[in-house]
PDB file of C-alpha atoms in Angstrom:
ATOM      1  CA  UNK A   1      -0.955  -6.071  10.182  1.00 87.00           C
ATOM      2  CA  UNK A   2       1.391  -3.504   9.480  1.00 91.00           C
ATOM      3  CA  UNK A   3       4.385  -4.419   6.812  1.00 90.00           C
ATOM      4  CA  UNK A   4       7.184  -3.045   6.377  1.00 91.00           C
ATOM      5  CA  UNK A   5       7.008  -2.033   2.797  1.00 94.00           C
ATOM      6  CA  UNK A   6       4.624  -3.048  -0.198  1.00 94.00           C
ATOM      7  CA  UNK A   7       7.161  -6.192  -1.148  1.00 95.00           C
ATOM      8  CA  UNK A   8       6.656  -7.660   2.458  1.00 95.00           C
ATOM      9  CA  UNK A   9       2.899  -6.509   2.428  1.00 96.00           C
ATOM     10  CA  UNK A  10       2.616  -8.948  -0.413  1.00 96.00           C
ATOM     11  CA  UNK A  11       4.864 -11.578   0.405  1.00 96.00           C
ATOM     12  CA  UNK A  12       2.448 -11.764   3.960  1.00 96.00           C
ATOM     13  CA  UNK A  13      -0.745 -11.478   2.035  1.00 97.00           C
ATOM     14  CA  UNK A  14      -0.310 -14.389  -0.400  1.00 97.00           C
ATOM     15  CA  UNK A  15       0.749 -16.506   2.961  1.00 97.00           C
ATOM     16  CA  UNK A  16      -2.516 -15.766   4.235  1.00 97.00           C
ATOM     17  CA  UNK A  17      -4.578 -16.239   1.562  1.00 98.00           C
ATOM     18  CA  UNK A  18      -2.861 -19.427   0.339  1.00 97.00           C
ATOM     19  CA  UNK A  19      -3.211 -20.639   4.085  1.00 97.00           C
ATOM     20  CA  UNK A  20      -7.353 -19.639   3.893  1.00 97.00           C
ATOM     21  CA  UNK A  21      -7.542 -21.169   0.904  1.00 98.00           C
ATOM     22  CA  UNK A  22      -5.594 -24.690   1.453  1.00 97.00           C
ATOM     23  CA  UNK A  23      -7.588 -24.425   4.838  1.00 97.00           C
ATOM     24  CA  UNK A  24     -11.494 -23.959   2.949  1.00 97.00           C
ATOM     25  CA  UNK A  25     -10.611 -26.975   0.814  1.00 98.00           C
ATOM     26  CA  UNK A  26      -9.663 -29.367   3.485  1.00 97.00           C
ATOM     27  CA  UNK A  27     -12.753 -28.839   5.869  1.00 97.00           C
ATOM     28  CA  UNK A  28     -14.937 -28.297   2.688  1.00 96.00           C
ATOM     29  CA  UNK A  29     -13.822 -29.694  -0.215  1.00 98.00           C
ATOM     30  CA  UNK A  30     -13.972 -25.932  -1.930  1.00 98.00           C
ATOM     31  CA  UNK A  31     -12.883 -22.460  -1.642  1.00 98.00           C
ATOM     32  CA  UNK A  32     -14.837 -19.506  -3.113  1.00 98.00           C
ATOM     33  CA  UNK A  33     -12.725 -15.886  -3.474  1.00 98.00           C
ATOM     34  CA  UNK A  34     -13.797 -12.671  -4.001  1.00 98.00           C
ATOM     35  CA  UNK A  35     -10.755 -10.699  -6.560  1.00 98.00           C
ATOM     36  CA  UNK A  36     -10.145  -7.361  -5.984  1.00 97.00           C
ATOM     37  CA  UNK A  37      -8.785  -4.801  -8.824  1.00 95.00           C
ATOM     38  CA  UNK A  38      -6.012  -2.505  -8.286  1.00 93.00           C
ATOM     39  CA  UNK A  39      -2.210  -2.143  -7.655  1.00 93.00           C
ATOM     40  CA  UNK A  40      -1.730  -4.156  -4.661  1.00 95.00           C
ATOM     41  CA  UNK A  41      -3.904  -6.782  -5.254  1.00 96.00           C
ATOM     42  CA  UNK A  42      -2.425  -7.497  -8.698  1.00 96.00           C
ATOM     43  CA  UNK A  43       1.279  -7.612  -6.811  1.00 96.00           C
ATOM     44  CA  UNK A  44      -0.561 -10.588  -4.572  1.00 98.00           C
ATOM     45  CA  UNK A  45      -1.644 -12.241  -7.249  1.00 98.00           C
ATOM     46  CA  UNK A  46       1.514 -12.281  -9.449  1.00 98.00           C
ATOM     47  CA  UNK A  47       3.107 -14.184  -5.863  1.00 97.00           C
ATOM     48  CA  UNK A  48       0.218 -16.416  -5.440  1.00 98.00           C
ATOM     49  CA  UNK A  49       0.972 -17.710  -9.368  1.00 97.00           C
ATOM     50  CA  UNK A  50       4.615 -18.637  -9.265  1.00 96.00           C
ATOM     51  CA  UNK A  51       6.905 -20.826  -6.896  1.00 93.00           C
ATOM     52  CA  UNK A  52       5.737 -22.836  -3.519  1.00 93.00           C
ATOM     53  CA  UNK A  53       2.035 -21.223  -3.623  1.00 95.00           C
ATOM     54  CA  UNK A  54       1.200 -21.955  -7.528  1.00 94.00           C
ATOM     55  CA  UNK A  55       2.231 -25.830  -6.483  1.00 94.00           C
ATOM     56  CA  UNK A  56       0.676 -25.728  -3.159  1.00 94.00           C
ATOM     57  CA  UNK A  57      -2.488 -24.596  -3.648  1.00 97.00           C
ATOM     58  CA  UNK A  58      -5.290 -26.773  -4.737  1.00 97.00           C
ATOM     59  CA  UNK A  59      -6.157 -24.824  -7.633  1.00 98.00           C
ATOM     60  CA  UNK A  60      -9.027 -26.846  -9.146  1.00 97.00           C
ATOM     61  CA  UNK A  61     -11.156 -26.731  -6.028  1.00 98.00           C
ATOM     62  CA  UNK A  62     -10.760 -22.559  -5.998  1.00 98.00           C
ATOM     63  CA  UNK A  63     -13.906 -20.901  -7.049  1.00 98.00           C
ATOM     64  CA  UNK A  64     -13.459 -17.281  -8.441  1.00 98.00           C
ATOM     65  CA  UNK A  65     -15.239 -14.409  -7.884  1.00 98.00           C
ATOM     66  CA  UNK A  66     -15.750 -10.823  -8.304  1.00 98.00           C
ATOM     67  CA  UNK A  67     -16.438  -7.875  -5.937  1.00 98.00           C
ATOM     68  CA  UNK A  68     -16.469  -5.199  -8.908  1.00 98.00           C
ATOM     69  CA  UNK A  69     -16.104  -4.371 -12.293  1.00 97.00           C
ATOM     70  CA  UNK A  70     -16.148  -1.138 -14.877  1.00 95.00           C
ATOM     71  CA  UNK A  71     -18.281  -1.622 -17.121  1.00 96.00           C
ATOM     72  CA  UNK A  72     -16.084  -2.570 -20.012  1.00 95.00           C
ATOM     73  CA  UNK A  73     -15.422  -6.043 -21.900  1.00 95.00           C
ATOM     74  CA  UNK A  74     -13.460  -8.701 -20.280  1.00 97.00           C
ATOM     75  CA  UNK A  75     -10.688  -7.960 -22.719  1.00 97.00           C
ATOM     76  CA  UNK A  76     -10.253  -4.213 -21.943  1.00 96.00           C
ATOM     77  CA  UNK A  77      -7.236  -3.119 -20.132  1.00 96.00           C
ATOM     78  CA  UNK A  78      -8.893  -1.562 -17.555  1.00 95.00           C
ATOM     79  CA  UNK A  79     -10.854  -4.644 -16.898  1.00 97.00           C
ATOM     80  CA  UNK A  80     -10.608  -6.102 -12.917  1.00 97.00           C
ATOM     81  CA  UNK A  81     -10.708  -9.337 -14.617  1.00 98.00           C
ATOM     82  CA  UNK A  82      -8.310  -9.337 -17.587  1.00 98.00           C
ATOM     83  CA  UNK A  83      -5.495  -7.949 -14.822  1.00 98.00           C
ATOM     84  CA  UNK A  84      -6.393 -11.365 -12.996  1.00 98.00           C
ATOM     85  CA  UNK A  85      -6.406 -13.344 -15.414  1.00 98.00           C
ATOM     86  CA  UNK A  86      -3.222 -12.000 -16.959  1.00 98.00           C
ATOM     87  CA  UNK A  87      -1.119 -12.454 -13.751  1.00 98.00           C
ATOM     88  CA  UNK A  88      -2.780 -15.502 -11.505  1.00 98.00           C
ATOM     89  CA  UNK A  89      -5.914 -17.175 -13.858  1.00 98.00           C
ATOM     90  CA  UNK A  90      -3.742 -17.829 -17.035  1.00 98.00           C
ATOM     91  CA  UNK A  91      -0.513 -19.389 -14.692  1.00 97.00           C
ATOM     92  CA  UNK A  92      -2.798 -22.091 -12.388  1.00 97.00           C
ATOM     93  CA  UNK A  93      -4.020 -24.753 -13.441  1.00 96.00           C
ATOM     94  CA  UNK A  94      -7.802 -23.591 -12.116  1.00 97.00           C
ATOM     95  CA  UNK A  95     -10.729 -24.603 -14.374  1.00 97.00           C
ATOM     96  CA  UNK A  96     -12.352 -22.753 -16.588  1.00 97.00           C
ATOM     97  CA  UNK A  97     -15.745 -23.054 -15.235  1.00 98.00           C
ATOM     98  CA  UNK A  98     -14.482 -22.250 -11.807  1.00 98.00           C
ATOM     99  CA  UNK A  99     -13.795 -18.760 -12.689  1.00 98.00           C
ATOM    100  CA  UNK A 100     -17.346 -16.220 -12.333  1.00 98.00           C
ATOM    101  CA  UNK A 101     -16.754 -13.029 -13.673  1.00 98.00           C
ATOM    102  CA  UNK A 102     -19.383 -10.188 -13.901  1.00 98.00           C
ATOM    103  CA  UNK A 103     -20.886  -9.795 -17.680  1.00 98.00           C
ATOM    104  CA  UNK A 104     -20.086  -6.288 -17.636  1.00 96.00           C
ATOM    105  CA  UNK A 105     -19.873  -6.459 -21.810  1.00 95.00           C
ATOM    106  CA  UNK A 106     -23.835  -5.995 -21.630  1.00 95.00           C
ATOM    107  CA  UNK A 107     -25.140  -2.952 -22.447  1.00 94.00           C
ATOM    108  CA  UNK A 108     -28.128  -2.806 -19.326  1.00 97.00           C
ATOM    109  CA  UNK A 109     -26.050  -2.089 -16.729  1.00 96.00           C
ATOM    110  CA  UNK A 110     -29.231  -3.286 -14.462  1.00 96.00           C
ATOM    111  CA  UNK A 111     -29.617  -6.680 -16.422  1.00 97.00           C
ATOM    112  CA  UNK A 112     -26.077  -7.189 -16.291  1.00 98.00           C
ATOM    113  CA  UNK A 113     -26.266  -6.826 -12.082  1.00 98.00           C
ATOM    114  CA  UNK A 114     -29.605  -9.039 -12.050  1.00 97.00           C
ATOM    115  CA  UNK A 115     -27.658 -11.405 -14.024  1.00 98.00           C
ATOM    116  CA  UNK A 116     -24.630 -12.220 -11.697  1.00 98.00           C
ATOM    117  CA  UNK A 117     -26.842 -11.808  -8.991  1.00 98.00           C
ATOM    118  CA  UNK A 118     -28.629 -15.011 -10.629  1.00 97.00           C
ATOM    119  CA  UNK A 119     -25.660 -16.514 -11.319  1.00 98.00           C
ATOM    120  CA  UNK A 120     -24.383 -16.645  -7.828  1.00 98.00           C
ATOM    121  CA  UNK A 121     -27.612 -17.502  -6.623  1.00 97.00           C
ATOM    122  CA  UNK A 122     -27.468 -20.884  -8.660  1.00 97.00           C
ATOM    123  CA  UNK A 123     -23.604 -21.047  -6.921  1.00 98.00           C
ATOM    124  CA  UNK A 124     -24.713 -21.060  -3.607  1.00 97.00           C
ATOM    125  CA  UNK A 125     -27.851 -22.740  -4.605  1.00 96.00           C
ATOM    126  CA  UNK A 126     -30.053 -19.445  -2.530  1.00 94.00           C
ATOM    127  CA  UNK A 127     -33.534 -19.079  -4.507  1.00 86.00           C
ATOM    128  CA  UNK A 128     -34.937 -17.029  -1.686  1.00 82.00           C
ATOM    129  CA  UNK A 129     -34.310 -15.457   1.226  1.00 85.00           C
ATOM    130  CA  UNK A 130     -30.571 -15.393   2.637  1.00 90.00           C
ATOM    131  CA  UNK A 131     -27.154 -14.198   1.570  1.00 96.00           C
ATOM    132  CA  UNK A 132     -24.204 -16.184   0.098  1.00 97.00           C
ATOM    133  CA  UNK A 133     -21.099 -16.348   2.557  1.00 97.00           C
ATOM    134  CA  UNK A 134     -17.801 -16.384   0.788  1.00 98.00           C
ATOM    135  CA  UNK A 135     -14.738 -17.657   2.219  1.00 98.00           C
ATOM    136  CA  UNK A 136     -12.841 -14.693   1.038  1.00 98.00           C
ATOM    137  CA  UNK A 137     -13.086 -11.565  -0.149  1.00 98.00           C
ATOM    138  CA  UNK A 138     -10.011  -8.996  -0.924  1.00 98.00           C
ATOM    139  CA  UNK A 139     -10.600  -5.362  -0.805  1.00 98.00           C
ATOM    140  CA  UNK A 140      -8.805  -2.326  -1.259  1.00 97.00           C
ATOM    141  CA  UNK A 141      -9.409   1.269   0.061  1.00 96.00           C
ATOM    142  CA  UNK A 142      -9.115   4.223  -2.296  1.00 95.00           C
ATOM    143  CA  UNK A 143      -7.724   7.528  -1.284  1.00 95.00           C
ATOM    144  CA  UNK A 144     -11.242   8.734  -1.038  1.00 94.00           C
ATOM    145  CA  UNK A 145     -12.111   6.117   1.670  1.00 95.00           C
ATOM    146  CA  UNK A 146     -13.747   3.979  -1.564  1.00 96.00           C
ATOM    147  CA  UNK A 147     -13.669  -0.280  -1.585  1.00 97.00           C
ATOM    148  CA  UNK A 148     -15.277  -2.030  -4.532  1.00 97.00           C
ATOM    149  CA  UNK A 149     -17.152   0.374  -6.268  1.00 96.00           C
ATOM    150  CA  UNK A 150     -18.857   1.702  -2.936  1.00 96.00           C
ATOM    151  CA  UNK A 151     -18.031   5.529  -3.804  1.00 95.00           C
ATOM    152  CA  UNK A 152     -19.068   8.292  -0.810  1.00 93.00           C
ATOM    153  CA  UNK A 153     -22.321   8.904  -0.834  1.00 92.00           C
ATOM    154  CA  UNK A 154     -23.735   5.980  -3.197  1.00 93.00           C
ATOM    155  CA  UNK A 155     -27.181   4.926  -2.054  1.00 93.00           C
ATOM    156  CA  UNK A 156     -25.716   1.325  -2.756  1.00 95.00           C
ATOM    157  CA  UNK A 157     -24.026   1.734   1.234  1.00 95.00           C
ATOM    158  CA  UNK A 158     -27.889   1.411   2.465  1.00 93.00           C
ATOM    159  CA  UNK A 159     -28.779  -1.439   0.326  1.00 94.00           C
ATOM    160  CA  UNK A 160     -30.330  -4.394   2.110  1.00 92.00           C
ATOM    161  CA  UNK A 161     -31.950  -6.637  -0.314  1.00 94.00           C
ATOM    162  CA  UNK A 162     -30.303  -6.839  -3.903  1.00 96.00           C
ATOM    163  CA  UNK A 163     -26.459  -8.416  -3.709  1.00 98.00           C
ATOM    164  CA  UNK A 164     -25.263  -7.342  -6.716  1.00 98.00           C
ATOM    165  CA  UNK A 165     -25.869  -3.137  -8.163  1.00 98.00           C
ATOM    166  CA  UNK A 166     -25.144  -1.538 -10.916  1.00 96.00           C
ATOM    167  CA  UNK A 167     -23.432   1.690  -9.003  1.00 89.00           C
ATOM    168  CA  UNK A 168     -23.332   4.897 -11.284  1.00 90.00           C
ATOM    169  CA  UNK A 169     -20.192   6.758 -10.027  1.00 90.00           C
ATOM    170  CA  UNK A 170     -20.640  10.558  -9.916  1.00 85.00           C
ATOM    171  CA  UNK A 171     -17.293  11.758 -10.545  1.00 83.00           C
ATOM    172  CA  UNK A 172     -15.942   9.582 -12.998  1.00 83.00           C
ATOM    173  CA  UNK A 173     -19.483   9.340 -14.948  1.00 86.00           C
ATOM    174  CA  UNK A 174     -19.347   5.898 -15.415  1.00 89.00           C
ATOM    175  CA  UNK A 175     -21.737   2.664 -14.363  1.00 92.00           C
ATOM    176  CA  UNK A 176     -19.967  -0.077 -12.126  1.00 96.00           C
ATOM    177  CA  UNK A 177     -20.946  -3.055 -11.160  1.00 98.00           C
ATOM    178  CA  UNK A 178     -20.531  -3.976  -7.341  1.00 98.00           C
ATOM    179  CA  UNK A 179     -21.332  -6.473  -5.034  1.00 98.00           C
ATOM    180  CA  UNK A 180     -23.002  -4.664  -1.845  1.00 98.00           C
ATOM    181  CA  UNK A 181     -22.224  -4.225   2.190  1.00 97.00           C
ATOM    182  CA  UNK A 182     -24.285  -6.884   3.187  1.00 97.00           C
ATOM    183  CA  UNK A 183     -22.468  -9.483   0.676  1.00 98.00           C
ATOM    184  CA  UNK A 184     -18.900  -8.314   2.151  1.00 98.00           C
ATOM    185  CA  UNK A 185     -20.671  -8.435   5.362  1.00 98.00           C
ATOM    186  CA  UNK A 186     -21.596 -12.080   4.946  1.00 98.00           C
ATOM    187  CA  UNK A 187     -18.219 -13.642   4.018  1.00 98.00           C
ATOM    188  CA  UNK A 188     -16.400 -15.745   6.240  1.00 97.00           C
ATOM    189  CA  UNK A 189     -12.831 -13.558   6.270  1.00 98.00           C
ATOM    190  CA  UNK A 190     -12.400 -10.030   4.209  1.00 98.00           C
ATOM    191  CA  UNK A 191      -8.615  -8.720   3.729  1.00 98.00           C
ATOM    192  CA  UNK A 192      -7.927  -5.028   3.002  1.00 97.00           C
ATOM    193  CA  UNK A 193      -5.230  -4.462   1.266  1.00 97.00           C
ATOM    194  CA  UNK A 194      -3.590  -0.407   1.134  1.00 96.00           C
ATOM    195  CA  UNK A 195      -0.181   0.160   0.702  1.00 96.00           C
ATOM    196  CA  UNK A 196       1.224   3.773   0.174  1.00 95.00           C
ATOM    197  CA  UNK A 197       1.469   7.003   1.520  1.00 95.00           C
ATOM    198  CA  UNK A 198      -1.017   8.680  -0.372  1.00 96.00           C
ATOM    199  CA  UNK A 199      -3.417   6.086   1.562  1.00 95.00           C
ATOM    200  CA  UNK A 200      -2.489   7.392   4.733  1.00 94.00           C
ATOM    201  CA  UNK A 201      -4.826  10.460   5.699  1.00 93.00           C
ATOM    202  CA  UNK A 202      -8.021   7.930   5.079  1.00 93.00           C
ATOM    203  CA  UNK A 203      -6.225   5.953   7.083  1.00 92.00           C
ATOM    204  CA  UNK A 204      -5.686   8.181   9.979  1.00 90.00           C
ATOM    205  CA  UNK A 205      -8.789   9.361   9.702  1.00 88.00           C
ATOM    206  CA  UNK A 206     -10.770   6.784   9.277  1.00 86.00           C
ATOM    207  CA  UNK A 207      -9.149   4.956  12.674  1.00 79.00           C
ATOM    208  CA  UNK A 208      -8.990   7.867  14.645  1.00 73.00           C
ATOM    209  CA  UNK A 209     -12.605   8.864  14.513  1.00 56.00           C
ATOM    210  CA  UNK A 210     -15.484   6.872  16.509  1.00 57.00           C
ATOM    211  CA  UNK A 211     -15.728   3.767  14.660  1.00 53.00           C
ATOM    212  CA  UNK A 212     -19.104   3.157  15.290  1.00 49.00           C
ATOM    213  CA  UNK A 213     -20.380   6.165  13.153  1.00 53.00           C
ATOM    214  CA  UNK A 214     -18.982   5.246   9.278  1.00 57.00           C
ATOM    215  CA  UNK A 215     -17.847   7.731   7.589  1.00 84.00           C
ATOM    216  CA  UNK A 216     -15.704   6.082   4.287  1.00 94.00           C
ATOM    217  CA  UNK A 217     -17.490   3.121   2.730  1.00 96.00           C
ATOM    218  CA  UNK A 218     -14.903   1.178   3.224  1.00 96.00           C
ATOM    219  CA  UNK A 219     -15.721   1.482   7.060  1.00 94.00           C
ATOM    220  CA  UNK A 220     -19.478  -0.012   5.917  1.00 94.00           C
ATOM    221  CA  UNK A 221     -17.853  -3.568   5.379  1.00 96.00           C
ATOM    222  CA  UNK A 222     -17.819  -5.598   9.206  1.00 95.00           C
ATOM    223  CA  UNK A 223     -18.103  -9.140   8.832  1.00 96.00           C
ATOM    224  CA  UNK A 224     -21.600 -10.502  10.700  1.00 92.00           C
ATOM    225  CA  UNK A 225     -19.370 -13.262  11.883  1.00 93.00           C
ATOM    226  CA  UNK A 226     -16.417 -13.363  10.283  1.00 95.00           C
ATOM    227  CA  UNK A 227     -13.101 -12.154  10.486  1.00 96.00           C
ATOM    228  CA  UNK A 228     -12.139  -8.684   9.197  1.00 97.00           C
ATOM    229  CA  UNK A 229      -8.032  -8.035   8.248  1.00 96.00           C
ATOM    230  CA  UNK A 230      -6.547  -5.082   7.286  1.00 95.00           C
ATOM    231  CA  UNK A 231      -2.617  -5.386   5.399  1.00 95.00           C
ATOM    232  CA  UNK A 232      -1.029  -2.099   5.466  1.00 95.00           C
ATOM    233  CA  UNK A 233       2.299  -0.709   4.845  1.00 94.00           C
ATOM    234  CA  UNK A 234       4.290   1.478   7.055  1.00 92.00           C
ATOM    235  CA  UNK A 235       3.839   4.204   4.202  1.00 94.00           C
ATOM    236  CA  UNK A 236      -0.408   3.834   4.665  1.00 94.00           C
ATOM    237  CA  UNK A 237      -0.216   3.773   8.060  1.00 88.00           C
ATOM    238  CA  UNK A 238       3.010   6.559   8.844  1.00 89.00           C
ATOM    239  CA  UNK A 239      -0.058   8.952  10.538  1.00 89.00           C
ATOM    240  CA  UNK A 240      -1.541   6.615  12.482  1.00 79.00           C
ATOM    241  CA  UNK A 241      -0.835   4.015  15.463  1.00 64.00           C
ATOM    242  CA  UNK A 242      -0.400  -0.135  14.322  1.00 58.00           C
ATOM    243  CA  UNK A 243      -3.345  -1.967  13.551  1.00 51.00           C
ATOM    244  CA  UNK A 244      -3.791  -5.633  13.901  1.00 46.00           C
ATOM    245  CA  UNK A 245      -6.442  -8.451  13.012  1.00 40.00           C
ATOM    246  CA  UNK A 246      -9.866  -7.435  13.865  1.00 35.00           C
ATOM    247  CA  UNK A 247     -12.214  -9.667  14.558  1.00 32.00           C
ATOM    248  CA  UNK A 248     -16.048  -9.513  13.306  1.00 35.00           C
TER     249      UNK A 248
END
């Protein structure tokens, strides 16, 4: 879905996941999200925390996640949770023990990823074989074609087994934790959100090319059998031609 600028992009994206949330809790009595860091997914959280949607929604039966996180405490500014918490957590009435953040205040990086791998494990109640499927999970895409902290060449694209790394990111020289592909890959709807001009050569680039041979991560994540939405502005997509819900 192409918007017209980042304000509309926004305004449509807390619609939809409001509706996919309000939706999840009706047919299953729960809804479990995936948060995204970053610009635009901050500005959809700020909407999703005042007016019709911070009364609407059924706050107490939403289950919070994380796709990614620096490795940093939950109080730095930097941290993917604090700017959630700061703008949607701390202004809905959610439980406490509904939100899941990654312990990315330990000093293993690798515990730390074994860790909230166990953790959501226990969630989804999976001791063994199988993958947990999310209802939602919001993604951005970086300039460098990056979602999550699935960087260009990481060998965390190819991983089949764990669902949670700890991803060591070559040009910033820093650990991350991530969830992987096949995660992503397992939840029931993933939104991308990209908004800006400087997004739009990945863009182009990215669409215009054969699809079926990835070249950005970002391009790794194809819901099994779910639904796959990208939320663009006109800005991100001013190279390219419209693009529209895809299905997985």
């Amino acid at each position: 879905m192409v918007a017209r600028d980042l304000e509309d992009l926004c305004e449509r994206a807390a619609e939809m996941v409001a509706r996919a949330i309000t939706d999840q809790v009706l047919a299953r009595g729960r809804a479990t999200i995936v948060l995204s860091g970053g610009t635009t997914p901050r500005r959809v959280y700020e909407r999703l925390a005042i007016g019709t949607f911070q009364q609407a929604i059924p706050w107490d039966q939403v289950y919070l996640f994380w796709g990614d996180e620096r490795c940093i405490p939950p109080d730095d500014p930097d941290s993917n949770y604090k700017m959630a918490h700061d703008t949607l957590i701390s202004k809905v009435s959610i439980p406490k023990e509904n939100i899941y953040r990654m312990p990315t205040e330990r000093s293993d990086h690798q515990e730390a990823a074994l860790e909230y791998e166990k953790t959501l494990r226990n969630f989804f109640g999976l001791a063994g074989e199988g993958w947990p499927r999310f209802d939602l999970a919001l993604l951005g895409i970086g300039t460098d074609g990056h979602t999550a902290s699935l960087f260009p060449g990481s060998p965390i694209l190819s991983e089949k087994k764990q669902w949670v790394a700890a991803a060591y990111v070559e040009k910033l020289k820093v650990y991350r934790l991530t969830l992987t592909p096949s995660v992503f890959n397992h939840s029931a709807q993933v939104i991308f959100l990209a908004a800006g001009k400087e997004k739009a050569p990945v863009i182009k680039e990215s669409f215009s090319a054969d699809h079926r041979s990835s070249r950005f991560p970002f391009q790794e994540i194809r819901p099994h059998e779910g639904k796959l939405i990208f939320f663009l502005d006109q800005a991100a997509c001013s190279l390219s031609p419209p693009f529209y819900e895809v299905s997985g």
